[in-house]
Amino acid sequence: MEKRLRIAVQKSGRLSEVSMELLAECGISIKNGKGALVASASNFPIDILYLRDDDIPQYVEDGTADLGILGENVLEESGVKVTIAKRLDFSKCRLSLAIPKGAAYEGIAYFHQKRIATSYPNILKKFLAANGLEADVHNISGSVEIAPNIGLADAICDIVSSGSTLLSNGLKEVAVIFQSEAVLIANPNLTTEGVAILEKLLFRLNAVMTARNNKYIVLNAPNEAIPNIINVLPGMKSPTVVPLAQEGWSALHSVLSEDQFWDVIGELKAAGAQGILVVPIEKMIL
Ligand code: PRP
Ligand code: ZN
């Protein structure tokens, strides 16, 4: 029988949809039976396990799942030893300490002897110990942000993304203790066949993620402007230049990162570029 890998993804929550979209962009099609806990890809040798994200590290460590997609915050809190196969550049957030917005704050010594509510007791205790602080860590599994308002704690340590949860609970973020993003993890003892499937998946992930950060640009310019325009462009290789039907004009094609594009757009126009088109790239293999 053909070897298949099992990949654990979050069943519902902040990562679940984006994780499945990423696999879809990698050309992996998964038919979801509604409410199913397991699903198979029809055109790639993987099966999907839908799990609570807190359970994913354990499943991957003991080999029940071979791979997993989860937030680094959850992985770090679990303390489990698995391989990070790729950082996935989505679901970026931070684990931060926050206090009532009216409280005076002069540094992390503030937290000494305080009561801190969190769902991340392991990361928090490590941070406190590393800073020589002693605090009373209350482990609660959800709605951490209301703890100060109901008198359960003096401070919280929780995930912050947009910051709106803190704001609406009258709290302010005063210290970041861990930076997180989604990661692809792997069981360290995959078989040779398993590693080959992981490598195929990584190849596709790289193509999709590189493409996302790059744009294909097309512009028109009079021929005499082309050398200056090429100087401005930091493209992959030298750009493609093709003659236009109109005598003395050319079209120039190149690939730029999104950031580079905004940096050079003004210079391109000043150098004589016209009709600039910016086109998304679906896959990019370097
Ligand atoms: C986290 C965190 C906050 C919220 C912060 O919860 O516990 O509630 O996100 O995000 P914001 O800064 O954008 O407001 P999450 O959605 O991960 O759910 P969970 O705590 O139930 O796991
Ligand atoms: Zn929450």
CSV table of N, CA and C in Angstrom, one decimal, residues 95-149:
chain,number,residue,atom,x,y,z
A,95,LEU,N,2.6,36.6,23.0
A,95,LEU,CA,2.1,36.3,24.3
A,95,LEU,C,2.6,37.4,25.2
A,96,SER,N,1.7,38.1,25.8
A,96,SER,CA,2.1,39.4,26.5
A,96,SER,C,1.5,39.4,27.9
A,97,LEU,N,2.2,40.2,28.7
A,97,LEU,CA,1.6,40.5,30.1
A,97,LEU,C,0.8,41.8,29.9
A,98,ALA,N,-0.3,41.9,30.6
A,98,ALA,CA,-1.2,43.1,30.5
A,98,ALA,C,-1.7,43.3,31.9
A,99,ILE,N,-1.9,44.6,32.1
A,99,ILE,CA,-2.4,45.1,33.5
A,99,ILE,C,-3.6,46.1,33.3
A,100,PRO,N,-4.3,46.4,34.3
A,100,PRO,CA,-5.4,47.4,34.1
A,100,PRO,C,-4.8,48.7,33.6
A,101,LYS,N,-5.6,49.3,32.7
A,101,LYS,CA,-5.0,50.4,32.0
A,101,LYS,C,-4.6,51.6,32.8
A,102,GLY,N,-5.3,51.8,34.0
A,102,GLY,CA,-5.0,52.9,34.9
A,102,GLY,C,-3.7,52.7,35.8
A,103,ALA,N,-3.2,51.4,35.8
A,103,ALA,CA,-2.1,51.1,36.8
A,103,ALA,C,-0.8,51.7,36.3
A,104,ALA,N,0.0,52.2,37.3
A,104,ALA,CA,1.3,52.8,36.9
A,104,ALA,C,2.3,51.6,36.7
A,105,TYR,N,3.0,51.7,35.6
A,105,TYR,CA,3.9,50.6,35.3
A,105,TYR,C,5.3,51.1,35.1
A,106,GLU,N,6.3,50.5,35.8
A,106,GLU,CA,7.7,51.0,35.6
A,106,GLU,C,8.6,49.8,35.3
A,107,GLY,N,8.1,48.8,34.7
A,107,GLY,CA,9.0,47.7,34.4
A,107,GLY,C,8.5,46.4,35.0
A,108,ILE,N,9.2,45.3,34.6
A,108,ILE,CA,8.6,43.9,34.9
A,108,ILE,C,8.7,43.6,36.4
A,109,ALA,N,9.4,44.4,37.2
A,109,ALA,CA,9.4,44.2,38.7
A,109,ALA,C,7.9,44.4,39.2
A,110,TYR,N,7.1,45.0,38.4
A,110,TYR,CA,5.7,45.2,38.7
A,110,TYR,C,5.0,43.9,39.1
A,111,PHE,N,5.5,42.8,38.4
A,111,PHE,CA,4.8,41.5,38.6
A,111,PHE,C,5.2,40.7,39.8
A,112,HIS,N,6.2,41.2,40.5
A,112,HIS,CA,6.7,40.5,41.7
A,112,HIS,C,5.5,40.4,42.7
A,113,GLN,N,5.3,39.2,43.2
A,113,GLN,CA,4.2,39.0,44.2
A,113,GLN,C,2.8,39.3,43.7
A,114,LYS,N,2.6,39.4,42.4
A,114,LYS,CA,1.3,39.7,41.9
A,114,LYS,C,0.6,38.4,41.5
A,115,ARG,N,-0.7,38.4,41.4
A,115,ARG,CA,-1.5,37.3,40.9
A,115,ARG,C,-1.7,37.5,39.4
A,116,ILE,N,-1.2,36.5,38.6
A,116,ILE,CA,-1.3,36.6,37.1
A,116,ILE,C,-2.2,35.4,36.6
A,117,ALA,N,-3.2,35.8,35.9
A,117,ALA,CA,-4.1,34.7,35.2
A,117,ALA,C,-3.6,34.4,33.8
A,118,THR,N,-3.5,33.2,33.5
A,118,THR,CA,-3.0,32.8,32.1
A,118,THR,C,-3.5,31.4,31.7
A,119,SER,N,-3.5,31.2,30.4
A,119,SER,CA,-3.6,29.8,29.9
A,119,SER,C,-2.2,29.3,29.5
A,120,TYR,N,-1.2,30.0,29.8
A,120,TYR,CA,0.2,29.6,29.4
A,120,TYR,C,1.1,29.6,30.6
A,121,PRO,N,0.7,28.8,31.6
A,121,PRO,CA,1.5,28.8,32.8
A,121,PRO,C,3.0,28.4,32.6
A,122,ASN,N,3.3,27.5,31.7
A,122,ASN,CA,4.7,27.0,31.6
A,122,ASN,C,5.6,28.1,31.0
A,123,ILE,N,5.1,28.8,29.9
A,123,ILE,CA,5.9,29.9,29.3
A,123,ILE,C,6.0,31.0,30.4
A,124,LEU,N,4.9,31.3,31.0
A,124,LEU,CA,5.0,32.4,32.0
A,124,LEU,C,5.9,32.1,33.2
A,125,LYS,N,5.9,30.9,33.7
A,125,LYS,CA,6.7,30.6,34.8
A,125,LYS,C,8.2,30.6,34.5
A,126,LYS,N,8.5,30.2,33.2
A,126,LYS,CA,9.9,30.2,32.7
A,126,LYS,C,10.3,31.7,32.7
A,127,PHE,N,9.5,32.5,32.1
A,127,PHE,CA,9.8,34.0,32.0
A,127,PHE,C,10.0,34.6,33.4
A,128,LEU,N,9.2,34.3,34.3
A,128,LEU,CA,9.3,34.8,35.7
A,128,LEU,C,10.6,34.4,36.3
A,129,ALA,N,10.9,33.1,36.2
A,129,ALA,CA,12.1,32.5,36.8
A,129,ALA,C,13.3,33.2,36.2
A,130,ALA,N,13.3,33.3,34.9
A,130,ALA,CA,14.5,33.9,34.2
A,130,ALA,C,14.7,35.4,34.6
A,131,ASN,N,13.7,36.0,35.1
A,131,ASN,CA,13.8,37.4,35.5
A,131,ASN,C,13.8,37.5,37.0
A,132,GLY,N,14.0,36.4,37.7
A,132,GLY,CA,14.1,36.5,39.2
A,132,GLY,C,12.8,37.0,39.9
A,133,LEU,N,11.7,36.7,39.3
A,133,LEU,CA,10.4,37.2,39.9
A,133,LEU,C,9.6,36.1,40.4
A,134,GLU,N,8.9,36.3,41.5
A,134,GLU,CA,8.0,35.4,42.0
A,134,GLU,C,6.6,35.9,41.9
A,135,ALA,N,5.7,35.1,41.4
A,135,ALA,CA,4.3,35.6,41.3
A,135,ALA,C,3.4,34.4,41.4
A,136,ASP,N,2.1,34.7,41.7
A,136,ASP,CA,1.1,33.7,41.9
A,136,ASP,C,0.4,33.4,40.5
A,137,VAL,N,0.8,32.3,39.9
A,137,VAL,CA,0.2,32.1,38.5
A,137,VAL,C,-1.1,31.3,38.6
A,138,HIS,N,-2.2,31.9,38.1
A,138,HIS,CA,-3.5,31.2,38.1
A,138,HIS,C,-3.7,30.6,36.7
A,139,ASN,N,-3.8,29.3,36.6
A,139,ASN,CA,-4.0,28.7,35.3
A,139,ASN,C,-5.5,28.6,35.0
A,140,ILE,N,-6.0,29.4,34.1
A,140,ILE,CA,-7.4,29.3,33.6
A,140,ILE,C,-7.4,29.1,32.1
A,141,SER,N,-8.4,28.3,31.7
A,141,SER,CA,-8.3,27.8,30.3
A,141,SER,C,-9.0,28.8,29.3
A,142,GLY,N,-9.8,29.7,29.7
A,142,GLY,CA,-10.3,30.6,28.7
A,142,GLY,C,-10.8,31.9,29.3
A,143,SER,N,-11.1,32.9,28.5
A,143,SER,CA,-11.6,34.2,29.0
A,143,SER,C,-10.7,34.8,30.0
A,144,VAL,N,-9.4,34.6,29.8
A,144,VAL,CA,-8.4,35.1,30.8
A,144,VAL,C,-8.5,36.6,31.0
A,145,GLU,N,-8.9,37.3,29.9
A,145,GLU,CA,-8.9,38.8,30.0
A,145,GLU,C,-9.9,39.4,31.0
A,146,ILE,N,-10.9,38.6,31.4
A,146,ILE,CA,-11.8,39.2,32.4
A,146,ILE,C,-11.3,39.0,33.8
A,147,ALA,N,-10.3,38.2,34.0
A,147,ALA,CA,-9.8,37.9,35.4
A,147,ALA,C,-9.6,39.2,36.3
A,148,PRO,N,-8.9,40.2,35.7
A,148,PRO,CA,-8.6,41.4,36.6
A,148,PRO,C,-9.9,42.1,37.0
A,149,ASN,N,-10.9,42.2,36.1
A,149,ASN,CA,-12.2,42.9,36.3
A,149,ASN,C,-13.0,42.2,37.4
